[in-house]
Amino acid sequence: MPKSIALFAVAIALSAASLQASEVPQYQQMRAARPDGRSAAVSELTLARDAYRLHFTAGTFHFLTPLGERTWGAVFLGEGEWQLRPAVENERRQLALVTGRNDLEVLSDRFDAMVLLFSDATFEEILANGAGVAAGAADARAVQVYETYLEEQRRWLQVNLHLRVLQELLNEPAARGDVFLAFVDGKDQAPAVLVFDRHGIGAMAARFGDLSGEETALISLEGQNGGFWYLAPAMEGARNSTAPRRVLDAKHYRIETTITPDLGLKGTTAIELEAIAPGVRVIPIHILPKIRLRRAWLVAADGSGEELGIIQEEVDLGRFARLFRAEVADADAAVVLPRALEPGKPMELLFEYDGRDVLERWGAESYSVRARESWYPNLGTFVDTATYELTYRYPKRKSLVSTGVLSGEVEEGKNRVAVWKSERPMRIAGFNYGTFRKVARSDEQSGVHVEVFTARDRRKFAGDAMADALNAARVARAFFGPAPYASLAVTQQVESFGQSWPSLIYLPTLALTSSTERVMALESAGPAAITSINEFAKTVGWHEVAHQWWGHAVGWQSYRDVWLSEGFSEFTSALVLQFIDGDARHDQFWERRRREILQPARGAALAHNDAGPISQSFRLQTRRTRGAANAIIYAKGGYVLHMLRVMMRDNGAALRGENYDARFIAMMQDYVSEYAWKSPSTDDFRRIVERHMTPQMNAAGDGRMAWFFDQWVHGTEVPRFASTLEAQPLPEGKYRIRGTVSQEDVSAGFLSVVPIYADFGKDRLIPIGSIRLEGTESAPVDVEMTLPWAPRRIVVNARQDVLARDVH
């Protein structure tokens, strides 16, 4: 019997209790706490928390029932004002974007009530301002304000703030970090939570893992315009990195899952882990709230173990669930350990659980896997890598395809039991479920074994999906190196988007239709919409295959770096298009991306690019800038890599008809080699680029590429170019290239390296050089060179080489 299974058997024997989650008394006390009659009157009190200033002009704090001797919460009634002064310009821009106030410098609001939860010195600061604590009966209005807050937390915030404070109260001193949370429904702004968390915003919930490098946040609950209005590291200068801070390292997951005929799910998961930081007693768990954790154990390497307390609020909100279709509530899960983990000491967390809504039926034979990141208990997806062993039990008339490699399969009565194991570390595990037909092929050129799974009515398109997967894998291998996983399953899904998990791709049915079917279905949408849908159907498979390199082998550090996955995959799609359909189609692809970046969505107040830089990531999606996040992360992110490829191009090789991408390929393979199974930041990628930069890339003259990344990843400026270049024939096949190249609509220090082309006609467009431009300037050109043919014209930026507003 494998050691892990033996440990699991030992753990189950530890308790004979029924399948009910063990309660955590301290947590139950916190949830039951209300204003207890203790109060403190204050006057002109200011609480400074990083970028926040909370000024309490006059009023009274009504304290919540303490946990032991610790006062951890209060309700303020009186007059006050809060202010948020952004630490950096991009966060000021973000606040201006979501509020619609372009001149905003400080966001503020007045209030007459506020709920505070904290583990820092807030209680002591309050007492230092007033005359001490007064005892008496609980204030009825304070109780009502707190009840309203609890309702808002469950219905709208859907983050368990009590759990976050409990971590700091129960963790040992070595793992503690002050947290301050203020819920306020003010006079001018929508209800919001003001956050300052020394452990990073990721500590609020396991699903926020790639936000943990940020310490200060404003979470707005303003309907369709809510979310993280502000998100930044602390201003104090102690850290200037947004790198996530992890306290646990998952080494291996062993997951056993049973799918019942009525689409219920039952499972057990064992997580082998080690503590990175000392003092950890409370471990947040990422799992779909409708999957209920029934029991949990901690098992040591010697087989001894203890049952753990589980925190997971109920999902049913009664009338709110019906009125607002609430599914999440504040049901963030966690387990509480009897003592802190010892760093570097192997342990195992074991879980039993069951629930519904992981799978949803679509028709007679199709199903949607809804909870792809949270169908099993985990410590957070994509922020860490681990190996997996996955055992599935499911009705044998159905098909199930999983991440990893199928290592064994048997039938047990009406069920099929299949075991899948990961050959290499993975950032997440997943599966697709349905009634599929399979075709398979091993490809020597890409080194990948591809299997395509489609529904019966889409089987005739399996060959097209196979070709797309192989073409993408071949191009990616040539440019980026060997495939991270030796096998790849391409599976049809009913959703309208594509998605990629390690060794497993979810391909939308739209990609398995003919262009005629799409035109008939979209006849009323108009030519532009049909063109867009056709391009998506053509490229989505390439994009998802590219994620095997970008996102799975090489990850990203924080949410600000997601473009390293999505933008790089978009760029890879363009590469495949170029090799299949040629340069003209490749140019058209980037022209469409250019328009997408620079134009607004229908009904949006701003063009996508004006919403903010790539590094603002998903937060660019607001009520005023619909579609901006995708346009900037995918299209502009891909464009950044496209521009780097152009700058690294060997023009001499291009003139000779040879491979002009050797330097770019060397750089990208170096990047993959150094960061495989790691999570690099944008700065990490920049350093790889600097390692391979060519002389013309040194536009700033300092041997660094900060100029490029500051402009294109962290900035929003886009230049406009104009050219008057002409070619005058000279003897012996030489030509004199004369005229000017201008750059406009940019700030004084904005740098561009703009390619110059000779257009010989008949699709012969060859780069012959480049020119460096700084700020708004018109630079003269006067050079002689030998050309193979007489050029029809001399043009700049002819192949969308630099993102520009136009070329004329």
PDB file of N, CA, C and O in Angstrom, residues 63 65 91 290 299 316 320 340 343 412 426-427 435 473 476 481 489 502 512 593 595 652 664 771 780 799:
ATOM      1  N   PHE A  63     -17.506  48.662  21.116  1.00  0.00           N
ATOM      2  CA  PHE A  63     -16.623  47.527  20.874  1.00  0.00           C
ATOM      3  C   PHE A  63     -17.390  46.206  20.824  1.00  0.00           C
ATOM      4  O   PHE A  63     -18.375  45.997  21.547  1.00  0.00           O
ATOM      5  N   THR A  65     -17.723  42.039  21.263  1.00  0.00           N
ATOM      6  CA  THR A  65     -17.320  41.091  22.287  1.00  0.00           C
ATOM      7  C   THR A  65     -15.900  40.607  22.004  1.00  0.00           C
ATOM      8  O   THR A  65     -15.602  40.167  20.891  1.00  0.00           O
ATOM      9  N   GLU A  91      -2.302  54.134  -9.899  1.00  0.00           N
ATOM     10  CA  GLU A  91      -3.439  53.935  -9.008  1.00  0.00           C
ATOM     11  C   GLU A  91      -4.305  55.187  -8.928  1.00  0.00           C
ATOM     12  O   GLU A  91      -5.516  55.104  -8.724  1.00  0.00           O
ATOM     13  N   LYS A 290     -20.208  25.521  -2.556  1.00  0.00           N
ATOM     14  CA  LYS A 290     -21.219  24.466  -2.548  1.00  0.00           C
ATOM     15  C   LYS A 290     -20.628  23.072  -2.395  1.00  0.00           C
ATOM     16  O   LYS A 290     -21.370  22.099  -2.284  1.00  0.00           O
ATOM     17  N   VAL A 299      -1.736  15.024   9.242  1.00  0.00           N
ATOM     18  CA  VAL A 299      -1.029  13.781   9.498  1.00  0.00           C
ATOM     19  C   VAL A 299       0.464  14.020   9.366  1.00  0.00           C
ATOM     20  O   VAL A 299       0.922  14.608   8.376  1.00  0.00           O
ATOM     21  N   ASP A 316     -26.507  28.808   1.793  1.00  0.00           N
ATOM     22  CA  ASP A 316     -27.913  29.180   1.642  1.00  0.00           C
ATOM     23  C   ASP A 316     -28.195  30.483   2.375  1.00  0.00           C
ATOM     24  O   ASP A 316     -28.099  30.573   3.599  1.00  0.00           O
ATOM     25  N   PHE A 320     -32.139  35.995   0.178  1.00  0.00           N
ATOM     26  CA  PHE A 320     -31.114  36.652  -0.622  1.00  0.00           C
ATOM     27  C   PHE A 320     -30.639  35.732  -1.738  1.00  0.00           C
ATOM     28  O   PHE A 320     -30.345  36.171  -2.838  1.00  0.00           O
ATOM     29  N   ALA A 340       1.213  25.405  15.655  1.00  0.00           N
ATOM     30  CA  ALA A 340       1.825  25.914  14.426  1.00  0.00           C
ATOM     31  C   ALA A 340       2.671  24.856  13.741  1.00  0.00           C
ATOM     32  O   ALA A 340       3.294  24.000  14.388  1.00  0.00           O
ATOM     33  N   PRO A 343       8.470  24.822  10.061  1.00  0.00           N
ATOM     34  CA  PRO A 343       8.983  24.999   8.687  1.00  0.00           C
ATOM     35  C   PRO A 343       9.898  23.855   8.268  1.00  0.00           C
ATOM     36  O   PRO A 343      10.730  23.378   9.049  1.00  0.00           O
ATOM     37  N   GLU A 412     -15.798  -1.024 -12.549  1.00  0.00           N
ATOM     38  CA  GLU A 412     -16.330  -1.542 -11.293  1.00  0.00           C
ATOM     39  C   GLU A 412     -17.845  -1.416 -11.338  1.00  0.00           C
ATOM     40  O   GLU A 412     -18.396  -0.347 -11.069  1.00  0.00           O
ATOM     41  N   MET A 426       2.431  20.614 -12.001  1.00  0.00           N
ATOM     42  CA  MET A 426       1.313  21.349 -12.583  1.00  0.00           C
ATOM     43  C   MET A 426       0.874  22.436 -11.606  1.00  0.00           C
ATOM     44  O   MET A 426       1.054  22.321 -10.401  1.00  0.00           O
ATOM     45  N   ARG A 427       0.279  23.494 -12.166  1.00  0.00           N
ATOM     46  CA  ARG A 427      -0.215  24.596 -11.343  1.00  0.00           C
ATOM     47  C   ARG A 427      -1.677  24.419 -10.968  1.00  0.00           C
ATOM     48  O   ARG A 427      -2.192  25.171 -10.135  1.00  0.00           O
ATOM     49  N   THR A 435     -19.665  12.868 -23.391  1.00  0.00           N
ATOM     50  CA  THR A 435     -19.689  11.676 -24.244  1.00  0.00           C
ATOM     51  C   THR A 435     -18.871  12.016 -25.471  1.00  0.00           C
ATOM     52  O   THR A 435     -19.333  12.740 -26.363  1.00  0.00           O
ATOM     53  N   ALA A 473       1.884  23.394 -31.785  1.00  0.00           N
ATOM     54  CA  ALA A 473       2.959  22.740 -31.032  1.00  0.00           C
ATOM     55  C   ALA A 473       4.275  22.785 -31.800  1.00  0.00           C
ATOM     56  O   ALA A 473       5.347  22.959 -31.205  1.00  0.00           O
ATOM     57  N   ALA A 476       5.569  26.465 -31.697  1.00  0.00           N
ATOM     58  CA  ALA A 476       6.022  26.776 -30.342  1.00  0.00           C
ATOM     59  C   ALA A 476       7.325  26.060 -30.015  1.00  0.00           C
ATOM     60  O   ALA A 476       8.220  26.643 -29.385  1.00  0.00           O
ATOM     61  N   GLY A 481      11.173  26.075 -27.576  1.00  0.00           N
ATOM     62  CA  GLY A 481      11.766  24.872 -27.027  1.00  0.00           C
ATOM     63  C   GLY A 481      10.756  23.751 -26.880  1.00  0.00           C
ATOM     64  O   GLY A 481       9.565  23.914 -27.181  1.00  0.00           O
ATOM     65  N   ALA A 489      -4.363  16.669 -24.542  1.00  0.00           N
ATOM     66  CA  ALA A 489      -5.743  16.315 -24.872  1.00  0.00           C
ATOM     67  C   ALA A 489      -6.506  17.577 -25.238  1.00  0.00           C
ATOM     68  O   ALA A 489      -6.565  18.526 -24.457  1.00  0.00           O
ATOM     69  N   PRO A 502      -2.897  22.299 -17.723  1.00  0.00           N
ATOM     70  CA  PRO A 502      -1.716  21.510 -18.086  1.00  0.00           C
ATOM     71  C   PRO A 502      -2.109  20.202 -18.781  1.00  0.00           C
ATOM     72  O   PRO A 502      -2.844  19.389 -18.215  1.00  0.00           O
ATOM     73  N   LEU A 512     -15.261  24.204 -33.702  1.00  0.00           N
ATOM     74  CA  LEU A 512     -15.513  22.945 -34.405  1.00  0.00           C
ATOM     75  C   LEU A 512     -16.721  23.093 -35.327  1.00  0.00           C
ATOM     76  O   LEU A 512     -17.537  22.187 -35.470  1.00  0.00           O
ATOM     77  N   ARG A 593      -5.394  43.938 -34.137  1.00  0.00           N
ATOM     78  CA  ARG A 593      -5.052  44.137 -32.721  1.00  0.00           C
ATOM     79  C   ARG A 593      -4.812  45.624 -32.451  1.00  0.00           C
ATOM     80  O   ARG A 593      -5.193  46.135 -31.398  1.00  0.00           O
ATOM     81  N   ARG A 595      -6.193  48.211 -33.936  1.00  0.00           N
ATOM     82  CA  ARG A 595      -7.494  48.876 -33.850  1.00  0.00           C
ATOM     83  C   ARG A 595      -8.212  48.515 -32.552  1.00  0.00           C
ATOM     84  O   ARG A 595      -8.851  49.365 -31.923  1.00  0.00           O
ATOM     85  N   GLY A 652      19.882  41.757 -42.213  1.00  0.00           N
ATOM     86  CA  GLY A 652      20.751  41.155 -43.232  1.00  0.00           C
ATOM     87  C   GLY A 652      20.262  39.784 -43.629  1.00  0.00           C
ATOM     88  O   GLY A 652      20.221  39.442 -44.825  1.00  0.00           O
ATOM     89  N   PHE A 664      15.899  36.377 -31.498  1.00  0.00           N
ATOM     90  CA  PHE A 664      14.656  36.334 -30.735  1.00  0.00           C
ATOM     91  C   PHE A 664      14.406  34.935 -30.190  1.00  0.00           C
ATOM     92  O   PHE A 664      14.034  34.758 -29.020  1.00  0.00           O
ATOM     93  N   ILE A 771      15.241  53.667 -37.463  1.00  0.00           N
ATOM     94  CA  ILE A 771      15.612  55.000 -37.010  1.00  0.00           C
ATOM     95  C   ILE A 771      15.121  55.187 -35.583  1.00  0.00           C
ATOM     96  O   ILE A 771      14.025  54.758 -35.217  1.00  0.00           O
ATOM     97  N   PRO A 780      15.972  63.637 -39.916  1.00  0.00           N
ATOM     98  CA  PRO A 780      16.351  63.510 -41.329  1.00  0.00           C
ATOM     99  C   PRO A 780      17.013  62.159 -41.609  1.00  0.00           C
ATOM    100  O   PRO A 780      17.683  61.584 -40.750  1.00  0.00           O
ATOM    101  N   ARG A 799       4.832  46.914 -41.227  1.00  0.00           N
ATOM    102  CA  ARG A 799       4.237  45.652 -40.799  1.00  0.00           C
ATOM    103  C   ARG A 799       3.777  45.723 -39.342  1.00  0.00           C
ATOM    104  O   ARG A 799       3.939  44.772 -38.590  1.00  0.00           O
TER     105      ARG A 799
END
